[in-house]
Amino acid sequence: MIFNNGVLVKGIFLRFVFLFSLVLGVGGCNYIGNPSVDGVLLASDVSSSSRNYIQESGVVNLNRERLVAYYDATISLDDSESYILTDKNLVIYCDGTGPWVETLDCLGTDPHNTTVIPLNTITDVYKSDVYYDDTSCGAIMGTCFYVETYYATYFFVIAPWMNADLFIDALLAEL
């Protein structure tokens, strides 16, 4: 490789900038004006479209439960995989239409369907450096935490820089 006064480096850099701009421009359209891009949202910040989606899912009745916090775990921010915290339940919501593959389906949770966890069954909430498959849960994976109930232990992960502590703190406050 010849670096004739940085021409090759500039060419590679310009290609990278063009490709990044293209991906951001095409894929970023879902993010414009969408507060979910901020990660974990408290009830007052959840968009009306997300509230409607939650209500229409049939898993949470927002007329009977008060929404506390919400996290959309999808890259497309389409609400199809999310954590929903109300004053009565913690919900791992999976709409069931995704192309799930073994342990990578719907947030890597186990079990892999929509799960409703009554808050009055939760015995412990704790952060961990261990992913549910015993691999390391580092900065690239995000914040990992577990919720223990009388009956099972559930694994949660919130992507990096998505305010995971806000969700965990809201959960602990509801307990």
PDB file of C-alpha atoms in Angstrom:
ATOM      1  CA  MET A   1       0.000   0.000   0.000  1.00  0.00           C
ATOM      2  CA  ILE A   2       1.252   3.391  -0.910  1.00  0.00           C
ATOM      3  CA  PHE A   3       0.129   6.268   1.269  1.00  0.00           C
ATOM      4  CA  ASN A   4       0.955   9.040  -1.197  1.00  0.00           C
ATOM      5  CA  ASN A   5       0.536  11.969   1.206  1.00  0.00           C
ATOM      6  CA  GLY A   6      -2.443  10.357   2.922  1.00  0.00           C
ATOM      7  CA  VAL A   7      -4.534   9.975  -0.259  1.00  0.00           C
ATOM      8  CA  LEU A   8      -5.318   6.310   0.485  1.00  0.00           C
ATOM      9  CA  VAL A   9      -6.236   7.111   4.076  1.00  0.00           C
ATOM     10  CA  LYS A  10      -8.496   9.973   2.952  1.00  0.00           C
ATOM     11  CA  GLY A  11     -10.200   7.692   0.415  1.00  0.00           C
ATOM     12  CA  ILE A  12     -10.910   5.029   3.009  1.00  0.00           C
ATOM     13  CA  PHE A  13     -12.124   7.653   5.468  1.00  0.00           C
ATOM     14  CA  LEU A  14     -14.445   9.238   2.884  1.00  0.00           C
ATOM     15  CA  ARG A  15     -15.891   5.842   1.973  1.00  0.00           C
ATOM     16  CA  PHE A  16     -16.508   5.126   5.645  1.00  0.00           C
ATOM     17  CA  VAL A  17     -18.216   8.498   6.156  1.00  0.00           C
ATOM     18  CA  PHE A  18     -20.379   7.932   3.056  1.00  0.00           C
ATOM     19  CA  LEU A  19     -21.390   4.410   4.148  1.00  0.00           C
ATOM     20  CA  PHE A  20     -22.109   5.550   7.718  1.00  0.00           C
ATOM     21  CA  SER A  21     -24.203   8.472   6.433  1.00  0.00           C
ATOM     22  CA  LEU A  22     -26.133   6.175   4.112  1.00  0.00           C
ATOM     23  CA  VAL A  23     -26.912   3.670   6.870  1.00  0.00           C
ATOM     24  CA  LEU A  24     -27.840   6.423   9.311  1.00  0.00           C
ATOM     25  CA  GLY A  25     -29.963   8.195   6.722  1.00  0.00           C
ATOM     26  CA  VAL A  26     -31.934   5.120   5.712  1.00  0.00           C
ATOM     27  CA  GLY A  27     -32.150   3.403   9.098  1.00  0.00           C
ATOM     28  CA  GLY A  28     -32.428   6.551  11.160  1.00  0.00           C
ATOM     29  CA  CYS A  29     -35.801   7.606   9.786  1.00  0.00           C
ATOM     30  CA  ASN A  30     -37.549   5.668  12.573  1.00  0.00           C
ATOM     31  CA  TYR A  31     -35.687   7.688  15.169  1.00  0.00           C
ATOM     32  CA  ILE A  32     -36.752  11.164  14.079  1.00  0.00           C
ATOM     33  CA  GLY A  33     -39.095  12.564  16.680  1.00  0.00           C
ATOM     34  CA  ASN A  34     -39.221   9.262  18.579  1.00  0.00           C
ATOM     35  CA  PRO A  35     -38.495   9.667  22.305  1.00  0.00           C
ATOM     36  CA  SER A  36     -37.717   5.930  22.622  1.00  0.00           C
ATOM     37  CA  VAL A  37     -34.315   6.669  21.109  1.00  0.00           C
ATOM     38  CA  ASP A  38     -33.417   7.926  24.585  1.00  0.00           C
ATOM     39  CA  GLY A  39     -33.808   4.395  25.916  1.00  0.00           C
ATOM     40  CA  VAL A  40     -35.700   3.927  29.160  1.00  0.00           C
ATOM     41  CA  LEU A  41     -38.622   6.305  29.481  1.00  0.00           C
ATOM     42  CA  LEU A  42     -40.681   7.195  32.503  1.00  0.00           C
ATOM     43  CA  ALA A  43     -44.448   7.217  31.986  1.00  0.00           C
ATOM     44  CA  SER A  44     -44.718  10.931  31.203  1.00  0.00           C
ATOM     45  CA  ASP A  45     -42.248  10.550  28.308  1.00  0.00           C
ATOM     46  CA  VAL A  46     -43.822   7.504  26.618  1.00  0.00           C
ATOM     47  CA  SER A  47     -45.318   8.459  23.254  1.00  0.00           C
ATOM     48  CA  SER A  48     -49.029   8.061  22.599  1.00  0.00           C
ATOM     49  CA  SER A  49     -48.272   5.559  19.827  1.00  0.00           C
ATOM     50  CA  SER A  50     -46.318   3.382  22.279  1.00  0.00           C
ATOM     51  CA  ARG A  51     -49.110   3.701  24.861  1.00  0.00           C
ATOM     52  CA  ASN A  52     -51.638   2.627  22.223  1.00  0.00           C
ATOM     53  CA  TYR A  53     -49.440  -0.317  21.238  1.00  0.00           C
ATOM     54  CA  ILE A  54     -49.141  -1.390  24.877  1.00  0.00           C
ATOM     55  CA  GLN A  55     -52.897  -1.131  25.398  1.00  0.00           C
ATOM     56  CA  GLU A  56     -53.728  -2.944  22.140  1.00  0.00           C
ATOM     57  CA  SER A  57     -51.302  -5.771  22.965  1.00  0.00           C
ATOM     58  CA  GLY A  58     -53.745  -6.906  25.622  1.00  0.00           C
ATOM     59  CA  VAL A  59     -50.928  -7.658  28.059  1.00  0.00           C
ATOM     60  CA  VAL A  60     -51.275  -4.439  30.018  1.00  0.00           C
ATOM     61  CA  ASN A  61     -54.548  -2.639  30.623  1.00  0.00           C
ATOM     62  CA  LEU A  62     -53.523   0.974  31.128  1.00  0.00           C
ATOM     63  CA  ASN A  63     -57.015   1.720  32.461  1.00  0.00           C
ATOM     64  CA  ARG A  64     -56.323  -0.568  35.449  1.00  0.00           C
ATOM     65  CA  GLU A  65     -52.561  -0.236  35.801  1.00  0.00           C
ATOM     66  CA  ARG A  66     -50.428   2.883  35.989  1.00  0.00           C
ATOM     67  CA  LEU A  67     -47.520   2.899  33.551  1.00  0.00           C
ATOM     68  CA  VAL A  68     -44.259   3.611  35.407  1.00  0.00           C
ATOM     69  CA  ALA A  69     -41.400   2.972  32.958  1.00  0.00           C
ATOM     70  CA  TYR A  70     -40.897   1.638  29.458  1.00  0.00           C
ATOM     71  CA  TYR A  71     -37.988   0.372  27.364  1.00  0.00           C
ATOM     72  CA  ASP A  72     -38.247  -0.525  23.663  1.00  0.00           C
ATOM     73  CA  ALA A  73     -35.468  -3.019  22.997  1.00  0.00           C
ATOM     74  CA  THR A  74     -35.801  -3.078  19.210  1.00  0.00           C
ATOM     75  CA  ILE A  75     -33.412  -1.328  16.866  1.00  0.00           C
ATOM     76  CA  SER A  76     -36.365  -0.257  14.728  1.00  0.00           C
ATOM     77  CA  LEU A  77     -38.211   1.127  17.784  1.00  0.00           C
ATOM     78  CA  ASP A  78     -41.415  -0.655  16.760  1.00  0.00           C
ATOM     79  CA  ASP A  79     -42.386  -1.634  20.343  1.00  0.00           C
ATOM     80  CA  SER A  80     -42.438  -5.362  19.463  1.00  0.00           C
ATOM     81  CA  GLU A  81     -39.880  -6.236  22.141  1.00  0.00           C
ATOM     82  CA  SER A  82     -40.006  -4.219  25.309  1.00  0.00           C
ATOM     83  CA  TYR A  83     -39.953  -4.052  29.068  1.00  0.00           C
ATOM     84  CA  ILE A  84     -43.050  -2.502  30.568  1.00  0.00           C
ATOM     85  CA  LEU A  85     -43.185  -1.571  34.244  1.00  0.00           C
ATOM     86  CA  THR A  86     -46.535  -0.737  35.800  1.00  0.00           C
ATOM     87  CA  ASP A  87     -47.574  -0.261  39.394  1.00  0.00           C
ATOM     88  CA  LYS A  88     -48.658  -3.941  39.459  1.00  0.00           C
ATOM     89  CA  ASN A  89     -46.506  -5.867  36.981  1.00  0.00           C
ATOM     90  CA  LEU A  90     -43.183  -6.089  35.208  1.00  0.00           C
ATOM     91  CA  VAL A  91     -43.749  -7.268  31.646  1.00  0.00           C
ATOM     92  CA  ILE A  92     -41.258  -8.719  29.211  1.00  0.00           C
ATOM     93  CA  TYR A  93     -43.245  -8.101  26.037  1.00  0.00           C
ATOM     94  CA  CYS A  94     -42.589 -10.104  22.870  1.00  0.00           C
ATOM     95  CA  ASP A  95     -45.150  -9.763  20.101  1.00  0.00           C
ATOM     96  CA  GLY A  96     -44.452 -13.262  18.805  1.00  0.00           C
ATOM     97  CA  THR A  97     -43.972 -12.254  15.174  1.00  0.00           C
ATOM     98  CA  GLY A  98     -40.193 -12.006  15.132  1.00  0.00           C
ATOM     99  CA  PRO A  99     -37.840 -14.482  13.495  1.00  0.00           C
ATOM    100  CA  TRP A 100     -36.538 -15.783  16.824  1.00  0.00           C
ATOM    101  CA  VAL A 101     -33.484 -18.025  16.814  1.00  0.00           C
ATOM    102  CA  GLU A 102     -32.844 -20.190  19.852  1.00  0.00           C
ATOM    103  CA  THR A 103     -31.387 -18.150  22.731  1.00  0.00           C
ATOM    104  CA  LEU A 104     -31.329 -14.873  20.802  1.00  0.00           C
ATOM    105  CA  ASP A 105     -35.084 -14.607  20.624  1.00  0.00           C
ATOM    106  CA  CYS A 106     -36.926 -11.738  22.196  1.00  0.00           C
ATOM    107  CA  LEU A 107     -34.304 -10.025  24.331  1.00  0.00           C
ATOM    108  CA  GLY A 108     -32.513 -13.248  25.174  1.00  0.00           C
ATOM    109  CA  THR A 109     -34.996 -13.883  27.942  1.00  0.00           C
ATOM    110  CA  ASP A 110     -35.967 -17.250  29.262  1.00  0.00           C
ATOM    111  CA  PRO A 111     -38.789 -18.152  28.819  1.00  0.00           C
ATOM    112  CA  HIS A 112     -39.021 -16.593  25.382  1.00  0.00           C
ATOM    113  CA  ASN A 113     -42.658 -15.542  25.246  1.00  0.00           C
ATOM    114  CA  THR A 114     -44.343 -12.511  26.721  1.00  0.00           C
ATOM    115  CA  THR A 115     -43.975 -12.818  30.465  1.00  0.00           C
ATOM    116  CA  VAL A 116     -45.949 -10.957  33.104  1.00  0.00           C
ATOM    117  CA  ILE A 117     -44.261 -10.829  36.499  1.00  0.00           C
ATOM    118  CA  PRO A 118     -46.490  -9.567  39.328  1.00  0.00           C
ATOM    119  CA  LEU A 119     -44.507  -7.138  41.456  1.00  0.00           C
ATOM    120  CA  ASN A 120     -45.743  -8.818  44.637  1.00  0.00           C
ATOM    121  CA  THR A 121     -43.840 -12.003  43.655  1.00  0.00           C
ATOM    122  CA  ILE A 122     -40.447 -10.304  43.210  1.00  0.00           C
ATOM    123  CA  THR A 123     -37.949 -11.154  45.932  1.00  0.00           C
ATOM    124  CA  ASP A 124     -34.748  -9.575  44.573  1.00  0.00           C
ATOM    125  CA  VAL A 125     -33.410  -7.322  41.809  1.00  0.00           C
ATOM    126  CA  TYR A 126     -29.681  -7.174  41.157  1.00  0.00           C
ATOM    127  CA  LYS A 127     -27.178  -6.156  38.494  1.00  0.00           C
ATOM    128  CA  SER A 128     -24.726  -8.705  37.221  1.00  0.00           C
ATOM    129  CA  ASP A 129     -21.623  -8.939  35.066  1.00  0.00           C
ATOM    130  CA  VAL A 130     -22.757 -12.349  33.850  1.00  0.00           C
ATOM    131  CA  TYR A 131     -25.020 -12.762  30.833  1.00  0.00           C
ATOM    132  CA  TYR A 132     -27.702 -15.457  31.111  1.00  0.00           C
ATOM    133  CA  ASP A 133     -25.538 -17.897  29.104  1.00  0.00           C
ATOM    134  CA  ASP A 134     -22.567 -17.399  31.503  1.00  0.00           C
ATOM    135  CA  THR A 135     -20.655 -15.085  29.157  1.00  0.00           C
ATOM    136  CA  SER A 136     -19.448 -11.688  30.257  1.00  0.00           C
ATOM    137  CA  CYS A 137     -21.931  -8.851  30.289  1.00  0.00           C
ATOM    138  CA  GLY A 138     -19.587  -5.977  29.506  1.00  0.00           C
ATOM    139  CA  ALA A 139     -19.972  -2.446  28.218  1.00  0.00           C
ATOM    140  CA  ILE A 140     -20.757  -3.651  24.709  1.00  0.00           C
ATOM    141  CA  MET A 141     -23.729  -5.722  25.898  1.00  0.00           C
ATOM    142  CA  GLY A 142     -25.191  -3.055  28.146  1.00  0.00           C
ATOM    143  CA  THR A 143     -26.486  -3.300  31.681  1.00  0.00           C
ATOM    144  CA  CYS A 144     -27.511  -6.786  32.738  1.00  0.00           C
ATOM    145  CA  PHE A 145     -29.759  -7.417  35.686  1.00  0.00           C
ATOM    146  CA  TYR A 146     -31.794 -10.223  37.162  1.00  0.00           C
ATOM    147  CA  VAL A 147     -35.195 -10.261  38.763  1.00  0.00           C
ATOM    148  CA  GLU A 148     -35.859 -13.116  41.166  1.00  0.00           C
ATOM    149  CA  THR A 149     -39.363 -14.168  42.093  1.00  0.00           C
ATOM    150  CA  TYR A 150     -40.722 -16.900  44.312  1.00  0.00           C
ATOM    151  CA  TYR A 151     -40.950 -19.091  41.212  1.00  0.00           C
ATOM    152  CA  ALA A 152     -38.220 -18.150  38.725  1.00  0.00           C
ATOM    153  CA  THR A 153     -35.288 -15.895  37.888  1.00  0.00           C
ATOM    154  CA  TYR A 154     -35.532 -13.598  34.863  1.00  0.00           C
ATOM    155  CA  PHE A 155     -32.664 -12.041  32.949  1.00  0.00           C
ATOM    156  CA  PHE A 156     -32.860  -8.498  31.551  1.00  0.00           C
ATOM    157  CA  VAL A 157     -30.439  -6.476  29.456  1.00  0.00           C
ATOM    158  CA  ILE A 158     -30.705  -2.832  28.494  1.00  0.00           C
ATOM    159  CA  ALA A 159     -28.399  -1.601  25.743  1.00  0.00           C
ATOM    160  CA  PRO A 160     -25.477   0.695  26.561  1.00  0.00           C
ATOM    161  CA  TRP A 161     -26.294   4.363  27.160  1.00  0.00           C
ATOM    162  CA  MET A 162     -30.042   3.676  27.377  1.00  0.00           C
ATOM    163  CA  ASN A 163     -30.555   4.723  31.019  1.00  0.00           C
ATOM    164  CA  ALA A 164     -30.797   1.233  32.489  1.00  0.00           C
ATOM    165  CA  ASP A 165     -30.411   2.618  36.000  1.00  0.00           C
ATOM    166  CA  LEU A 166     -33.569   4.672  35.490  1.00  0.00           C
ATOM    167  CA  PHE A 167     -35.535   1.470  34.835  1.00  0.00           C
ATOM    168  CA  ILE A 168     -33.945  -0.432  37.729  1.00  0.00           C
ATOM    169  CA  ASP A 169     -34.507   2.486  40.130  1.00  0.00           C
ATOM    170  CA  ALA A 170     -38.162   2.780  39.048  1.00  0.00           C
ATOM    171  CA  LEU A 171     -38.611  -0.961  39.576  1.00  0.00           C
ATOM    172  CA  LEU A 172     -37.050  -0.837  43.036  1.00  0.00           C
ATOM    173  CA  ALA A 173     -39.225   2.170  43.947  1.00  0.00           C
ATOM    174  CA  GLU A 174     -42.376   0.228  42.996  1.00  0.00           C
ATOM    175  CA  LEU A 175     -41.341  -2.688  45.189  1.00  0.00           C
TER     176      LEU A 175
END
